[in-house]
XYZ file of C-alpha atoms in Angstrom:
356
model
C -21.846 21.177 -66.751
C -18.864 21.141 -68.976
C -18.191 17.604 -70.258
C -14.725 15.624 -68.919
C -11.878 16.487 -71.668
C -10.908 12.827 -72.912
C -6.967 12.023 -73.806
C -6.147 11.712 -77.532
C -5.963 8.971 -78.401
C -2.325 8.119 -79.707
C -1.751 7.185 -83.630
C -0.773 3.653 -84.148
C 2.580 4.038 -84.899
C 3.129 5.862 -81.482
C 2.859 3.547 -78.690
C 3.482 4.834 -75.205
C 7.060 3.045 -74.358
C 6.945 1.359 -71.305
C 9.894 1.942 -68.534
C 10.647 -1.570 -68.398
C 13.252 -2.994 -70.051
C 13.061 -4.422 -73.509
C 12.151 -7.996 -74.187
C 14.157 -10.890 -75.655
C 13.174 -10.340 -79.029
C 14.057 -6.505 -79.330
C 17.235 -5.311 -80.074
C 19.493 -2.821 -78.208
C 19.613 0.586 -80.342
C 22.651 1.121 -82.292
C 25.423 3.321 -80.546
C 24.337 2.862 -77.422
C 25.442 0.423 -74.104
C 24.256 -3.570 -74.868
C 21.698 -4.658 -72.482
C 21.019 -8.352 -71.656
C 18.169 -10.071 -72.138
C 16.155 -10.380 -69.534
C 13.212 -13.015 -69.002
C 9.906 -11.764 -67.882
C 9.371 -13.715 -65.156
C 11.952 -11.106 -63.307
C 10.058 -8.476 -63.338
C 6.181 -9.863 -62.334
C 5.299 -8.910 -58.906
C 5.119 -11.461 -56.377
C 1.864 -12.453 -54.928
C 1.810 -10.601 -51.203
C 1.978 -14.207 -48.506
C 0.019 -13.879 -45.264
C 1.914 -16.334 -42.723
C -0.493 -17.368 -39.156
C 1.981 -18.171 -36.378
C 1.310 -21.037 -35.096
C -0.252 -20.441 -31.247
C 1.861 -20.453 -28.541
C 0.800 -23.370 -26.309
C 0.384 -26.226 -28.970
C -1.203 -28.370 -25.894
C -5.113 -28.988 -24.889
C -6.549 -26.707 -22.071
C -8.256 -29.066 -19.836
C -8.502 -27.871 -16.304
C -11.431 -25.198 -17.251
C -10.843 -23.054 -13.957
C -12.512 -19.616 -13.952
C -12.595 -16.788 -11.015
C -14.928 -14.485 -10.465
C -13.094 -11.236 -8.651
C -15.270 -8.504 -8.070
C -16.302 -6.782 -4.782
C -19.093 -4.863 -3.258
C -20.113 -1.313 -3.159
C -18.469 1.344 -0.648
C -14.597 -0.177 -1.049
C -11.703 2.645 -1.349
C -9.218 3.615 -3.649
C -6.999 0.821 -2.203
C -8.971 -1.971 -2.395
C -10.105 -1.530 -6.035
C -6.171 -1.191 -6.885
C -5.490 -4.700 -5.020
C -8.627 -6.050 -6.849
C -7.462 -5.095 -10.306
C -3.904 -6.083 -9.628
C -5.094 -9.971 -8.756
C -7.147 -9.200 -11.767
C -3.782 -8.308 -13.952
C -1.257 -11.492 -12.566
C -5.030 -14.268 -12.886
C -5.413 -14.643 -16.680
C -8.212 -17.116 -16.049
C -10.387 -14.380 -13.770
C -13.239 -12.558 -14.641
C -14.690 -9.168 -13.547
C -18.162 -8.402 -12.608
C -20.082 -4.684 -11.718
C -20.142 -4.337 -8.010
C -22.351 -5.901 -5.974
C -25.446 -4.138 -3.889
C -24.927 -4.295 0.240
C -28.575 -5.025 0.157
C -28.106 -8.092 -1.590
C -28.096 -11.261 0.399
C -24.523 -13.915 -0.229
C -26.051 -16.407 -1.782
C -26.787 -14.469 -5.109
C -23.201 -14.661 -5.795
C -23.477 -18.035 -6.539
C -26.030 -17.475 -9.190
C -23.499 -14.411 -10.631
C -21.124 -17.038 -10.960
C -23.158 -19.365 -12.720
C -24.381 -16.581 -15.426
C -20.931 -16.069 -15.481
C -19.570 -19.414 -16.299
C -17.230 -19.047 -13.034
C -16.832 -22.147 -10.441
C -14.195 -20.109 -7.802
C -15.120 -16.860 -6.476
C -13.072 -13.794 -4.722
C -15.240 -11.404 -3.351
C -14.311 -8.434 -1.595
C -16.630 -7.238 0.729
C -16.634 -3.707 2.300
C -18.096 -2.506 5.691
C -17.879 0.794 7.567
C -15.619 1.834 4.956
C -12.748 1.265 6.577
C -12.636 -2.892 7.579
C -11.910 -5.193 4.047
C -13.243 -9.422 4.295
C -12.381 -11.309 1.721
C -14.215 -14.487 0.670
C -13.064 -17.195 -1.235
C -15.263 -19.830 -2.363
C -15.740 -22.940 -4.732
C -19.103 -22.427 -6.129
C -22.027 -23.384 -5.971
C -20.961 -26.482 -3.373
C -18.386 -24.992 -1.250
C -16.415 -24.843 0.210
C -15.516 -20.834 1.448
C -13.668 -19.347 3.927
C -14.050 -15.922 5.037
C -10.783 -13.608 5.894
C -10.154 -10.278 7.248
C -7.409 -8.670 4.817
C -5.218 -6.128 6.566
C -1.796 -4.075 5.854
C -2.367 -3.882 1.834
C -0.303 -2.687 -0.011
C -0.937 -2.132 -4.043
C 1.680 -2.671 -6.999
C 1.473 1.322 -7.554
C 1.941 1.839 -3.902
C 5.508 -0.088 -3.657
C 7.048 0.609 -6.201
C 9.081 -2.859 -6.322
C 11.916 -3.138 -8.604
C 10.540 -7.103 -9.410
C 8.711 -7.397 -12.836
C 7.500 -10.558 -14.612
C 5.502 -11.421 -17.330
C 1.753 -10.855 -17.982
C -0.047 -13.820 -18.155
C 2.948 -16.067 -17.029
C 2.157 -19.242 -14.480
C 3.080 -18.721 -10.942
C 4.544 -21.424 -8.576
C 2.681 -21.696 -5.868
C 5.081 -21.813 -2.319
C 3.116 -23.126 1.261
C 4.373 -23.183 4.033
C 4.948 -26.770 6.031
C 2.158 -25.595 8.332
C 0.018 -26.238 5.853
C 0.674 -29.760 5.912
C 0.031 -30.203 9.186
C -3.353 -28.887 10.510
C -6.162 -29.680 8.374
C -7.936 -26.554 8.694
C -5.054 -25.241 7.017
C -5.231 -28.047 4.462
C -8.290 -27.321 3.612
C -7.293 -23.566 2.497
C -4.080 -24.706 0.936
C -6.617 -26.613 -1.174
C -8.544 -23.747 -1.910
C -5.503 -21.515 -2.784
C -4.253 -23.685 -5.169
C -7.639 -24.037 -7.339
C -8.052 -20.125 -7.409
C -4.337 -18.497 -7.541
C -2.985 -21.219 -9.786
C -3.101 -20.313 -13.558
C -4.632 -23.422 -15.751
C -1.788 -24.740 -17.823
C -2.779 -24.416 -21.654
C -4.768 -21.196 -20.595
C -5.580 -18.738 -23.772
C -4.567 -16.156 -22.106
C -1.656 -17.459 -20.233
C 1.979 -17.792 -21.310
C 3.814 -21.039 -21.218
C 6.486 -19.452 -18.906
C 7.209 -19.211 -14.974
C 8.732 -16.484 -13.820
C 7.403 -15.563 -10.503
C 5.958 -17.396 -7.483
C 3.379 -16.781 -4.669
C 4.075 -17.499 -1.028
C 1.692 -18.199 1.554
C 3.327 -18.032 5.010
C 1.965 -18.778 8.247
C 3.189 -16.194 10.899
C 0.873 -14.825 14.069
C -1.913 -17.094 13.297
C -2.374 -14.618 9.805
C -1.609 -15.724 6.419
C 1.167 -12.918 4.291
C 0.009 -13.244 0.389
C 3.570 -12.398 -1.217
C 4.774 -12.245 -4.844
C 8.591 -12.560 -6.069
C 10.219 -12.248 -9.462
C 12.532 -15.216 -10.387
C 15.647 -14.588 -11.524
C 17.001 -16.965 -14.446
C 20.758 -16.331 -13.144
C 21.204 -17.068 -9.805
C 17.880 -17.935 -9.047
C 17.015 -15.307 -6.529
C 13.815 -13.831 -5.889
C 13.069 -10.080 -6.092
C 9.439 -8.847 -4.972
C 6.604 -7.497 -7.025
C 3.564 -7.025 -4.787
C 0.423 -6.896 -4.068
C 1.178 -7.762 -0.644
C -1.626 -8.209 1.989
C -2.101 -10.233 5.118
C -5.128 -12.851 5.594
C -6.766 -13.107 8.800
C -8.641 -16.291 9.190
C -12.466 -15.886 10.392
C -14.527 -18.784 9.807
C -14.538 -21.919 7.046
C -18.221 -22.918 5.984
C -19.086 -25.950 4.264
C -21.307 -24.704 1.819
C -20.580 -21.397 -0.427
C -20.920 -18.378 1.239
C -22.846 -20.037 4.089
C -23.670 -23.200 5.866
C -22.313 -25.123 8.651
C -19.120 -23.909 10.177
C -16.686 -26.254 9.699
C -13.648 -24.280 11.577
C -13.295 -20.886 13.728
C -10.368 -19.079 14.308
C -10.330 -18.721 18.319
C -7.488 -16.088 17.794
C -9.563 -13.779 15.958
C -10.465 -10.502 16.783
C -12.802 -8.621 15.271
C -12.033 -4.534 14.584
C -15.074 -2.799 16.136
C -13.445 -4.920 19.512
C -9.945 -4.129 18.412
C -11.025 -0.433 18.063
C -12.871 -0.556 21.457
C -9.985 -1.812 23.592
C -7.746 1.062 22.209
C -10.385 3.321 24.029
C -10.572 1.649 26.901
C -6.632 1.957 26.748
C -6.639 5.578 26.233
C -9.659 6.213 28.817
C -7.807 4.170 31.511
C -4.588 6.478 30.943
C -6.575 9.486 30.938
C -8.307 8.347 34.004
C -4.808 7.801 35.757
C -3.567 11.083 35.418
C -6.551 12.169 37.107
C -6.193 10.371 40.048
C -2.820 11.304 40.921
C -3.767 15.013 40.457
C -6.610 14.404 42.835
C -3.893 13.307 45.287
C -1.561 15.312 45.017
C -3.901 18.476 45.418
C -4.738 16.452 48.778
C -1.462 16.272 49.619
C -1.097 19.746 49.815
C -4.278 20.620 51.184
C -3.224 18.350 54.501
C -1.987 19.652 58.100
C 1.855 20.200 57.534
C 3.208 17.782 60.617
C 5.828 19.507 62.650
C 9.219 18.528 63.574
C 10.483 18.952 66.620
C 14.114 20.386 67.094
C 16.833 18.574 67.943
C 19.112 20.314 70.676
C 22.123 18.736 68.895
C 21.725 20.961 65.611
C 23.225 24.077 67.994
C 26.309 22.431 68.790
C 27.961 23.364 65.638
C 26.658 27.204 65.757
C 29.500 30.130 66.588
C 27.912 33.163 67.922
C 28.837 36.284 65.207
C 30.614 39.089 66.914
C 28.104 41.995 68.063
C 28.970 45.136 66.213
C 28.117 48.673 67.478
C 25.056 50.582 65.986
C 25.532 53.528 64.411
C 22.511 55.942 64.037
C 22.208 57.873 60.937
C 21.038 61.558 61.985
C 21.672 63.331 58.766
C 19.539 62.291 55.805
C 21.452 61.325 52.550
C 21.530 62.840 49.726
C 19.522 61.503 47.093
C 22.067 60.821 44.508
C 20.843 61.976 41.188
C 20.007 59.356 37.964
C 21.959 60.268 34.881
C 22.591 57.968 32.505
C 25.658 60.024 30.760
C 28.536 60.081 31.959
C 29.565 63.557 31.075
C 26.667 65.047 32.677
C 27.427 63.351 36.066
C 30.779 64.332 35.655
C 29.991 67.825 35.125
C 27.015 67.844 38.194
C 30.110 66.658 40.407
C 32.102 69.217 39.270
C 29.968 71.927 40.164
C 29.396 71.113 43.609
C 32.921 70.913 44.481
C 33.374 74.499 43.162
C 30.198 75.706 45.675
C 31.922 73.914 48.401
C 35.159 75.631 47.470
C 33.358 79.042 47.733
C 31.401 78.174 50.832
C 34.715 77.483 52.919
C 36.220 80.414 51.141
């Protein structure tokens, strides 16, 4: 291999002239433009400064809440997109690989606890068409089981609301809440699970939207609005969903039932009415088919005159009958005109010779 060419190396008198400018004690050639002397501190390069913002929340997280959402197999597209959008608007939850149908309840507890999770929101899938949700405070309970109907996703909407991620939501009840302490009890529950920690890592020190729980037909509607700064409106975001109280157990995921909805209905009986509905219609029809085909299958029941009805009646006037001897002459079918005029023609001129 050929060996690397080195540079010459310049005589001594020949310096390579640097582009700077000259120093203090060097003077500016004769003939040409004076330059100033500048000092060298000018010119150095300023060490490059790395500046850390400080973080955003300068407070101490204390209230260490941490949710488990995850779900079990066999759920559809639009119950995965409702489980990842609480996922998205509850900085302090955690996801999990689905669970097995096989598996007994109870093992969630011990997912939350490898976990680090004490609330849990498991969504639990069966004929692959009816959605429960639990919610539970694990491992010592309570939990409260719910049958979630009309959902309806953030992609689905398409709201014009938008707020923050990670921002704190206010939490709205409504004054049923107060009142019946079933209902306390879940108000309770809601506002450990759907209310961010304050100081959260992963939260934002601002409000900007708010979740409403309202009471209406014995079934709780999960909304979420936008606040606006200027007049203090409220625009909508989504998810929405409705909860349908089932049954509130003392323990987590089991144990004594402490309350049961009496106005629940489950959907396999929901489903089966509808049926029974339909085949009860069906059956109708039937029936009155059945008698009407009797109807007219039955003796016809006569009605006997009335000798008034021939009061009104003129007799016609009787008019002589004539009897046709001669047989008429078939009259020929032509559909031009012409033609029949010309047939009509023609037999006039026979007649004409005939009498002639």
């Amino acid at each position: 291999m050929a060996a690397k060419r080195k540079r010459a190396a310049l005589p001594a008198g020949k310096a390579k002239r640097s582009r700077s400018a000259p120093s203090a004690g060097e003077a500016a050639p004769e003939g040409g433009p004076r330059e100033r002397s500048v000092p060298p501190q000018e010119y150095s390069v300023p060490p490059q400064e790395y500046s850390i913002p400080p973080p955003v929340s300068q407070g101490k997280w204390k209230n260490k809440e941490r949710v488990l959402i995850f779900s079990s197999r066999g759920i559809n597209f639009r119950t995965r997109h409702l489980m990842q959008d609480l996922r998205t608007l509850m900085p302090h939850s955690k996801a999990d690989t689905k669970m097995d149908r096989k598996d007994q309840l109870f093992v969630i507890n011990e997912v939350c606890e490898m976990k680090n999770c004490n609330k849990c929101i498991f969504f639990e899938a069966k004929k692959k068409q009816d959605l429960y949700m639990w919610l539970s405070n694990t491992p010592q309970g309570p939990s409260a089981k719910f049958l979630v109907q009309n959902v309806h996703t953030l992609a689905e909407l398409k709201m014009t609301g938008n707020c923050l991620r990670g921002s704190r939501p206010l939490l709205s009840f409504d004054p049923i809440f107060d009142r019946e302490p079933h209902y306390a009890l879940l108000k309770e529950l809601f506002i450990q699970i759907f209310g961010t920690p304050q100081y959260h890592p992963k939260s934002q020190p601002f409000v900007d939207h708010v979740f409403t729980f309202t009471v209406t037909d014995e079934r709780i509607w999960f909304r979420n609005y936008q606040i606006i700064e200027e007049d203090a409106s409220l625009v909508e975001i989504g998810p929405r969903f409705v909860l349908n109280l089932i049954k509130i157990f003392q323990g987590s995921f089991g144990g004594p039932t402490l309350y049961e909805n009496p106005h629940y209905q489950s959907p396999n009986m929901h489903r089966r009415l509808i049926r029974l509905s339909v085949a009860a219609k069906f059956r109708e029809k039937q029936q009155v088919k059945e008698v009407q085909k009797i109807k007219k299958k039955g003796t016809k029941v006569l009605v006997e005159e009335d000798p008034t009805e021939v009061v009104f009646e003129t007799p016609a006037e009787e008019k002589p009958v004539e009897i046709q001897l001669v047989k008429p002459e078939s009259k020929p079918i032509v559909k031009d005109k012409k033609k029949l005029r010309k047939i009509q023609r023609k037999k006039q001129k026979k007649l004409f010779r005939t009498e002639g």
